[in-house]
């Protein structure tokens, strides 16, 4: 945005640390056979998983099929593994990923999901319903960054911030909770809000936002298109 001449700031609401199940990653990958499934749910899952494999001098196995929640995560996984990674082409959400033809008949297949702590259970639950044997691997943890809410709200209001880009429901909830009521009503909820899914838009509406826009996907190009 700055390169395009816009005034923009970043405000990290979460930081990342290694997940509690990284030590089980190599064992879980080794248990996969031909045609089994690996899912990467974020770039952070890929980077922490790959660092763990490198530390153990191991490579990504060649037998499973690889999937990612979106283009950016798919590219990250392809770069570290060298394998073809399938991902949904229109919306970068679990619902659309689950529509891929190769995920319709998976009874008896093993599926390993690389993810962070918490998050949605839709993917794991749906794969299980379709007969897959699902293993979850927490590759990283999301930890909230602590701020003085009133101080930050005053800063952003003084800087005349009128548009917010929020890429997860968890961060939206955290932002809403962080900002004190007075600033929430007079500034936060008056901002234009750009989100990456209808689900997050619905959550924002319930919280009190009115000017909400949904980007085509969660990658930078789609966000920039929506902002322009």
PDB file of C-alpha atoms in Angstrom:
ATOM      1  CA  UNK A   1       0.000   0.000   0.000  1.00  0.00           C
ATOM      2  CA  UNK A   2       2.844   2.389   0.811  1.00  0.00           C
ATOM      3  CA  UNK A   3       4.444   1.598  -2.552  1.00  0.00           C
ATOM      4  CA  UNK A   4       1.155   2.658  -4.151  1.00  0.00           C
ATOM      5  CA  UNK A   5       1.274   5.982  -2.320  1.00  0.00           C
ATOM      6  CA  UNK A   6      -1.201   5.091   0.423  1.00  0.00           C
ATOM      7  CA  UNK A   7      -0.739   5.777   4.140  1.00  0.00           C
ATOM      8  CA  UNK A   8      -0.795   2.452   5.987  1.00  0.00           C
ATOM      9  CA  UNK A   9       0.258   0.924   9.298  1.00  0.00           C
ATOM     10  CA  UNK A  10       0.453  -2.626  10.605  1.00  0.00           C
ATOM     11  CA  UNK A  11      -0.835  -3.591  14.029  1.00  0.00           C
ATOM     12  CA  UNK A  12       0.145  -7.198  14.959  1.00  0.00           C
ATOM     13  CA  UNK A  13      -2.466  -8.692  17.276  1.00  0.00           C
ATOM     14  CA  UNK A  14      -0.851 -12.120  17.550  1.00  0.00           C
ATOM     15  CA  UNK A  15       2.686 -13.517  17.616  1.00  0.00           C
ATOM     16  CA  UNK A  16       3.800 -17.032  16.778  1.00  0.00           C
ATOM     17  CA  UNK A  17       5.786 -19.705  18.629  1.00  0.00           C
ATOM     18  CA  UNK A  18       6.469 -23.436  17.974  1.00  0.00           C
ATOM     19  CA  UNK A  19       3.466 -25.724  18.435  1.00  0.00           C
ATOM     20  CA  UNK A  20       3.154 -28.376  21.126  1.00  0.00           C
ATOM     21  CA  UNK A  21       2.913 -31.271  18.639  1.00  0.00           C
ATOM     22  CA  UNK A  22       5.876 -30.501  16.364  1.00  0.00           C
ATOM     23  CA  UNK A  23       7.813 -33.411  17.866  1.00  0.00           C
ATOM     24  CA  UNK A  24       5.168 -35.821  16.499  1.00  0.00           C
ATOM     25  CA  UNK A  25       5.351 -34.423  12.938  1.00  0.00           C
ATOM     26  CA  UNK A  26       7.924 -36.830  11.465  1.00  0.00           C
ATOM     27  CA  UNK A  27       6.144 -39.853  12.951  1.00  0.00           C
ATOM     28  CA  UNK A  28       2.793 -38.667  11.567  1.00  0.00           C
ATOM     29  CA  UNK A  29       4.284 -38.022   8.097  1.00  0.00           C
ATOM     30  CA  UNK A  30       6.006 -41.440   8.078  1.00  0.00           C
ATOM     31  CA  UNK A  31       2.668 -43.127   8.816  1.00  0.00           C
ATOM     32  CA  UNK A  32       1.208 -41.817   5.535  1.00  0.00           C
ATOM     33  CA  UNK A  33       1.072 -44.077   2.504  1.00  0.00           C
ATOM     34  CA  UNK A  34       0.358 -43.702  -1.193  1.00  0.00           C
ATOM     35  CA  UNK A  35      -2.623 -41.433  -1.816  1.00  0.00           C
ATOM     36  CA  UNK A  36      -2.979 -40.297   1.794  1.00  0.00           C
ATOM     37  CA  UNK A  37      -3.522 -36.580   2.421  1.00  0.00           C
ATOM     38  CA  UNK A  38      -1.564 -33.699   3.965  1.00  0.00           C
ATOM     39  CA  UNK A  39      -3.273 -30.339   4.584  1.00  0.00           C
ATOM     40  CA  UNK A  40      -1.430 -27.095   5.380  1.00  0.00           C
ATOM     41  CA  UNK A  41      -3.770 -24.491   6.846  1.00  0.00           C
ATOM     42  CA  UNK A  42      -1.383 -21.509   6.837  1.00  0.00           C
ATOM     43  CA  UNK A  43       2.079 -20.306   5.866  1.00  0.00           C
ATOM     44  CA  UNK A  44       3.063 -20.462   9.531  1.00  0.00           C
ATOM     45  CA  UNK A  45       2.151 -24.159   9.660  1.00  0.00           C
ATOM     46  CA  UNK A  46       4.405 -24.729   6.641  1.00  0.00           C
ATOM     47  CA  UNK A  47       7.370 -22.737   7.976  1.00  0.00           C
ATOM     48  CA  UNK A  48       7.332 -24.292  11.470  1.00  0.00           C
ATOM     49  CA  UNK A  49       6.829 -27.809  10.044  1.00  0.00           C
ATOM     50  CA  UNK A  50       9.629 -27.397   7.516  1.00  0.00           C
ATOM     51  CA  UNK A  51      12.018 -26.037  10.166  1.00  0.00           C
ATOM     52  CA  UNK A  52      11.261 -29.105  12.303  1.00  0.00           C
ATOM     53  CA  UNK A  53      11.996 -31.493   9.407  1.00  0.00           C
ATOM     54  CA  UNK A  54      15.224 -29.654   8.576  1.00  0.00           C
ATOM     55  CA  UNK A  55      16.322 -29.909  12.200  1.00  0.00           C
ATOM     56  CA  UNK A  56      15.860 -33.697  11.954  1.00  0.00           C
ATOM     57  CA  UNK A  57      17.525 -33.807   8.490  1.00  0.00           C
ATOM     58  CA  UNK A  58      14.294 -35.155   6.973  1.00  0.00           C
ATOM     59  CA  UNK A  59      12.491 -34.470   3.680  1.00  0.00           C
ATOM     60  CA  UNK A  60       8.783 -34.142   2.971  1.00  0.00           C
ATOM     61  CA  UNK A  61       7.504 -37.636   1.968  1.00  0.00           C
ATOM     62  CA  UNK A  62       6.702 -38.264  -1.690  1.00  0.00           C
ATOM     63  CA  UNK A  63       3.726 -40.633  -1.244  1.00  0.00           C
ATOM     64  CA  UNK A  64       0.886 -38.407   0.086  1.00  0.00           C
ATOM     65  CA  UNK A  65      -1.094 -35.814  -1.856  1.00  0.00           C
ATOM     66  CA  UNK A  66      -0.684 -32.251  -0.621  1.00  0.00           C
ATOM     67  CA  UNK A  67      -3.399 -29.622  -0.126  1.00  0.00           C
ATOM     68  CA  UNK A  68      -3.443 -26.045   1.173  1.00  0.00           C
ATOM     69  CA  UNK A  69      -6.164 -23.636   2.241  1.00  0.00           C
ATOM     70  CA  UNK A  70      -5.071 -20.956  -0.251  1.00  0.00           C
ATOM     71  CA  UNK A  71      -2.657 -19.924  -2.993  1.00  0.00           C
ATOM     72  CA  UNK A  72      -0.037 -18.316  -0.745  1.00  0.00           C
ATOM     73  CA  UNK A  73       0.105 -21.330   1.589  1.00  0.00           C
ATOM     74  CA  UNK A  74       0.186 -23.681  -1.413  1.00  0.00           C
ATOM     75  CA  UNK A  75       3.130 -21.773  -2.881  1.00  0.00           C
ATOM     76  CA  UNK A  76       4.981 -21.880   0.460  1.00  0.00           C
ATOM     77  CA  UNK A  77       4.448 -25.653   0.712  1.00  0.00           C
ATOM     78  CA  UNK A  78       5.472 -26.188  -2.912  1.00  0.00           C
ATOM     79  CA  UNK A  79       8.672 -24.185  -2.372  1.00  0.00           C
ATOM     80  CA  UNK A  80       9.820 -26.275   0.601  1.00  0.00           C
ATOM     81  CA  UNK A  81       8.643 -29.677  -0.677  1.00  0.00           C
ATOM     82  CA  UNK A  82       8.904 -29.405  -4.471  1.00  0.00           C
ATOM     83  CA  UNK A  83       5.533 -31.163  -4.803  1.00  0.00           C
ATOM     84  CA  UNK A  84       2.326 -30.165  -6.555  1.00  0.00           C
ATOM     85  CA  UNK A  85      -0.070 -28.667  -3.988  1.00  0.00           C
ATOM     86  CA  UNK A  86      -3.799 -28.454  -4.666  1.00  0.00           C
ATOM     87  CA  UNK A  87      -5.828 -25.529  -3.318  1.00  0.00           C
ATOM     88  CA  UNK A  88      -9.237 -23.906  -3.966  1.00  0.00           C
ATOM     89  CA  UNK A  89      -9.036 -21.396  -6.804  1.00  0.00           C
ATOM     90  CA  UNK A  90     -11.870 -19.051  -5.865  1.00  0.00           C
ATOM     91  CA  UNK A  91     -12.316 -18.603  -2.080  1.00  0.00           C
ATOM     92  CA  UNK A  92      -9.528 -19.489   0.371  1.00  0.00           C
ATOM     93  CA  UNK A  93     -11.731 -21.133   2.986  1.00  0.00           C
ATOM     94  CA  UNK A  94     -12.264 -24.691   4.250  1.00  0.00           C
ATOM     95  CA  UNK A  95     -15.733 -24.939   2.688  1.00  0.00           C
ATOM     96  CA  UNK A  96     -14.325 -24.419  -0.833  1.00  0.00           C
ATOM     97  CA  UNK A  97     -11.263 -26.615  -0.232  1.00  0.00           C
ATOM     98  CA  UNK A  98     -13.618 -29.445   0.723  1.00  0.00           C
ATOM     99  CA  UNK A  99     -15.356 -29.127  -2.669  1.00  0.00           C
ATOM    100  CA  UNK A 100     -12.242 -30.283  -4.570  1.00  0.00           C
ATOM    101  CA  UNK A 101     -13.109 -33.465  -6.555  1.00  0.00           C
ATOM    102  CA  UNK A 102     -10.228 -35.497  -5.076  1.00  0.00           C
ATOM    103  CA  UNK A 103     -11.581 -34.966  -1.552  1.00  0.00           C
ATOM    104  CA  UNK A 104     -14.997 -36.490  -2.217  1.00  0.00           C
ATOM    105  CA  UNK A 105     -14.087 -40.205  -2.020  1.00  0.00           C
ATOM    106  CA  UNK A 106     -11.513 -40.573   0.765  1.00  0.00           C
ATOM    107  CA  UNK A 107     -12.903 -43.336   3.006  1.00  0.00           C
ATOM    108  CA  UNK A 108     -10.035 -45.232   4.633  1.00  0.00           C
ATOM    109  CA  UNK A 109      -7.420 -42.608   3.701  1.00  0.00           C
ATOM    110  CA  UNK A 110      -5.213 -41.073   6.370  1.00  0.00           C
ATOM    111  CA  UNK A 111      -5.279 -37.274   6.567  1.00  0.00           C
ATOM    112  CA  UNK A 112      -2.728 -35.158   8.431  1.00  0.00           C
ATOM    113  CA  UNK A 113      -3.705 -31.525   9.139  1.00  0.00           C
ATOM    114  CA  UNK A 114      -0.874 -29.077   9.863  1.00  0.00           C
ATOM    115  CA  UNK A 115      -2.281 -26.101  11.755  1.00  0.00           C
ATOM    116  CA  UNK A 116      -1.991 -23.701  14.687  1.00  0.00           C
ATOM    117  CA  UNK A 117      -3.609 -23.946  18.096  1.00  0.00           C
ATOM    118  CA  UNK A 118      -7.369 -23.618  18.134  1.00  0.00           C
ATOM    119  CA  UNK A 119      -9.042 -22.555  14.905  1.00  0.00           C
ATOM    120  CA  UNK A 120     -11.999 -24.048  13.106  1.00  0.00           C
ATOM    121  CA  UNK A 121     -12.734 -27.793  13.234  1.00  0.00           C
ATOM    122  CA  UNK A 122     -14.792 -27.907  10.014  1.00  0.00           C
ATOM    123  CA  UNK A 123     -12.059 -29.504   7.862  1.00  0.00           C
ATOM    124  CA  UNK A 124     -11.214 -32.257  10.364  1.00  0.00           C
ATOM    125  CA  UNK A 125     -14.877 -32.989  11.082  1.00  0.00           C
ATOM    126  CA  UNK A 126     -15.865 -33.166   7.401  1.00  0.00           C
ATOM    127  CA  UNK A 127     -12.921 -35.396   6.439  1.00  0.00           C
ATOM    128  CA  UNK A 128     -13.828 -37.701   9.337  1.00  0.00           C
ATOM    129  CA  UNK A 129     -17.476 -37.788   8.192  1.00  0.00           C
ATOM    130  CA  UNK A 130     -16.224 -38.835   4.730  1.00  0.00           C
ATOM    131  CA  UNK A 131     -14.400 -41.795   6.279  1.00  0.00           C
ATOM    132  CA  UNK A 132     -10.838 -40.476   6.509  1.00  0.00           C
ATOM    133  CA  UNK A 133      -8.631 -41.184   9.548  1.00  0.00           C
ATOM    134  CA  UNK A 134      -7.643 -37.674  10.644  1.00  0.00           C
ATOM    135  CA  UNK A 135      -4.565 -36.670  12.650  1.00  0.00           C
ATOM    136  CA  UNK A 136      -4.054 -33.066  13.792  1.00  0.00           C
ATOM    137  CA  UNK A 137      -0.581 -31.598  14.263  1.00  0.00           C
ATOM    138  CA  UNK A 138      -0.278 -28.264  16.069  1.00  0.00           C
ATOM    139  CA  UNK A 139       2.773 -26.820  14.304  1.00  0.00           C
ATOM    140  CA  UNK A 140       2.603 -23.362  15.873  1.00  0.00           C
ATOM    141  CA  UNK A 141       0.815 -21.410  18.565  1.00  0.00           C
ATOM    142  CA  UNK A 142      -0.854 -18.030  18.192  1.00  0.00           C
ATOM    143  CA  UNK A 143      -0.325 -15.889  21.284  1.00  0.00           C
ATOM    144  CA  UNK A 144      -2.076 -12.535  21.785  1.00  0.00           C
ATOM    145  CA  UNK A 145       0.096  -9.399  21.843  1.00  0.00           C
ATOM    146  CA  UNK A 146      -0.844  -7.196  24.793  1.00  0.00           C
ATOM    147  CA  UNK A 147      -1.496  -3.467  24.292  1.00  0.00           C
ATOM    148  CA  UNK A 148      -3.001  -0.548  26.202  1.00  0.00           C
ATOM    149  CA  UNK A 149      -6.326  -0.395  24.333  1.00  0.00           C
ATOM    150  CA  UNK A 150      -7.175   3.240  25.118  1.00  0.00           C
ATOM    151  CA  UNK A 151      -3.697   4.421  24.145  1.00  0.00           C
ATOM    152  CA  UNK A 152      -3.787   2.527  20.839  1.00  0.00           C
ATOM    153  CA  UNK A 153      -7.325   3.699  20.030  1.00  0.00           C
ATOM    154  CA  UNK A 154      -6.302   7.303  20.631  1.00  0.00           C
ATOM    155  CA  UNK A 155      -3.242   6.833  18.407  1.00  0.00           C
ATOM    156  CA  UNK A 156      -5.197   5.351  15.484  1.00  0.00           C
ATOM    157  CA  UNK A 157      -7.974   7.909  15.762  1.00  0.00           C
ATOM    158  CA  UNK A 158      -5.422  10.763  15.833  1.00  0.00           C
ATOM    159  CA  UNK A 159      -3.780   9.298  12.721  1.00  0.00           C
ATOM    160  CA  UNK A 160      -7.218   9.406  11.079  1.00  0.00           C
ATOM    161  CA  UNK A 161      -7.332   5.689  10.355  1.00  0.00           C
ATOM    162  CA  UNK A 162     -10.691   5.008   8.704  1.00  0.00           C
ATOM    163  CA  UNK A 163     -10.152   1.589   7.071  1.00  0.00           C
ATOM    164  CA  UNK A 164      -9.250  -1.638   8.863  1.00  0.00           C
ATOM    165  CA  UNK A 165      -8.082  -4.880   7.192  1.00  0.00           C
ATOM    166  CA  UNK A 166      -8.697  -7.926   9.395  1.00  0.00           C
ATOM    167  CA  UNK A 167      -7.931 -11.413   8.077  1.00  0.00           C
ATOM    168  CA  UNK A 168      -9.352 -13.718  10.774  1.00  0.00           C
ATOM    169  CA  UNK A 169     -12.325 -13.909  13.101  1.00  0.00           C
ATOM    170  CA  UNK A 170      -9.988 -14.460  16.033  1.00  0.00           C
ATOM    171  CA  UNK A 171      -8.178 -11.168  15.359  1.00  0.00           C
ATOM    172  CA  UNK A 172     -11.454  -9.318  14.824  1.00  0.00           C
ATOM    173  CA  UNK A 173     -12.681 -10.491  18.220  1.00  0.00           C
ATOM    174  CA  UNK A 174      -9.368  -9.525  19.818  1.00  0.00           C
ATOM    175  CA  UNK A 175      -9.453  -6.048  18.255  1.00  0.00           C
ATOM    176  CA  UNK A 176     -13.063  -5.470  19.378  1.00  0.00           C
ATOM    177  CA  UNK A 177     -12.207  -6.575  22.935  1.00  0.00           C
ATOM    178  CA  UNK A 178      -9.015  -4.475  23.071  1.00  0.00           C
ATOM    179  CA  UNK A 179     -10.621  -1.126  22.221  1.00  0.00           C
ATOM    180  CA  UNK A 180     -12.538   0.460  25.155  1.00  0.00           C
ATOM    181  CA  UNK A 181     -16.269   1.060  24.724  1.00  0.00           C
ATOM    182  CA  UNK A 182     -16.031   4.857  24.275  1.00  0.00           C
ATOM    183  CA  UNK A 183     -13.548   4.530  21.388  1.00  0.00           C
ATOM    184  CA  UNK A 184     -15.317   1.462  20.044  1.00  0.00           C
ATOM    185  CA  UNK A 185     -18.561   3.360  19.551  1.00  0.00           C
ATOM    186  CA  UNK A 186     -17.045   6.637  18.344  1.00  0.00           C
ATOM    187  CA  UNK A 187     -14.227   5.314  16.168  1.00  0.00           C
ATOM    188  CA  UNK A 188     -13.722   1.553  15.759  1.00  0.00           C
ATOM    189  CA  UNK A 189     -17.230   0.615  14.612  1.00  0.00           C
ATOM    190  CA  UNK A 190     -17.369   3.699  12.336  1.00  0.00           C
ATOM    191  CA  UNK A 191     -14.365   2.441  10.312  1.00  0.00           C
ATOM    192  CA  UNK A 192     -14.732   0.719   6.963  1.00  0.00           C
ATOM    193  CA  UNK A 193     -13.832  -2.941   7.514  1.00  0.00           C
ATOM    194  CA  UNK A 194     -12.238  -5.216   4.919  1.00  0.00           C
ATOM    195  CA  UNK A 195     -12.401  -8.958   5.707  1.00  0.00           C
ATOM    196  CA  UNK A 196     -11.629 -12.166   3.797  1.00  0.00           C
ATOM    197  CA  UNK A 197     -14.788 -14.266   4.185  1.00  0.00           C
ATOM    198  CA  UNK A 198     -18.556 -14.008   4.555  1.00  0.00           C
ATOM    199  CA  UNK A 199     -18.217 -15.778   7.912  1.00  0.00           C
ATOM    200  CA  UNK A 200     -15.995 -12.984   9.304  1.00  0.00           C
ATOM    201  CA  UNK A 201     -18.299 -10.358   7.738  1.00  0.00           C
ATOM    202  CA  UNK A 202     -21.268 -11.887   9.589  1.00  0.00           C
ATOM    203  CA  UNK A 203     -19.300 -11.842  12.844  1.00  0.00           C
ATOM    204  CA  UNK A 204     -18.388  -8.172  12.255  1.00  0.00           C
ATOM    205  CA  UNK A 205     -22.025  -7.307  11.610  1.00  0.00           C
ATOM    206  CA  UNK A 206     -23.028  -8.947  14.895  1.00  0.00           C
ATOM    207  CA  UNK A 207     -20.363  -6.865  16.678  1.00  0.00           C
ATOM    208  CA  UNK A 208     -21.790  -3.640  15.273  1.00  0.00           C
ATOM    209  CA  UNK A 209     -19.857  -2.808  12.086  1.00  0.00           C
ATOM    210  CA  UNK A 210     -21.948  -1.561   9.177  1.00  0.00           C
ATOM    211  CA  UNK A 211     -19.458  -0.667   6.417  1.00  0.00           C
ATOM    212  CA  UNK A 212     -18.078  -4.159   5.654  1.00  0.00           C
ATOM    213  CA  UNK A 213     -16.441  -5.373   2.448  1.00  0.00           C
ATOM    214  CA  UNK A 214     -15.387  -8.953   1.659  1.00  0.00           C
ATOM    215  CA  UNK A 215     -12.231  -9.404  -0.466  1.00  0.00           C
ATOM    216  CA  UNK A 216     -12.122 -12.077  -3.204  1.00  0.00           C
ATOM    217  CA  UNK A 217      -9.541 -14.034  -1.184  1.00  0.00           C
ATOM    218  CA  UNK A 218      -7.017 -13.617   1.620  1.00  0.00           C
ATOM    219  CA  UNK A 219      -3.892 -12.957  -0.465  1.00  0.00           C
ATOM    220  CA  UNK A 220      -2.254  -9.538  -0.810  1.00  0.00           C
ATOM    221  CA  UNK A 221      -3.357  -9.022  -4.438  1.00  0.00           C
ATOM    222  CA  UNK A 222      -7.029  -9.512  -3.562  1.00  0.00           C
ATOM    223  CA  UNK A 223      -6.746  -7.228  -0.531  1.00  0.00           C
ATOM    224  CA  UNK A 224      -5.091  -4.493  -2.592  1.00  0.00           C
ATOM    225  CA  UNK A 225      -7.766  -4.791  -5.301  1.00  0.00           C
ATOM    226  CA  UNK A 226     -10.476  -4.389  -2.691  1.00  0.00           C
ATOM    227  CA  UNK A 227      -8.752  -1.395  -1.084  1.00  0.00           C
ATOM    228  CA  UNK A 228      -8.352   0.382  -4.414  1.00  0.00           C
TER     229      UNK A 228
END
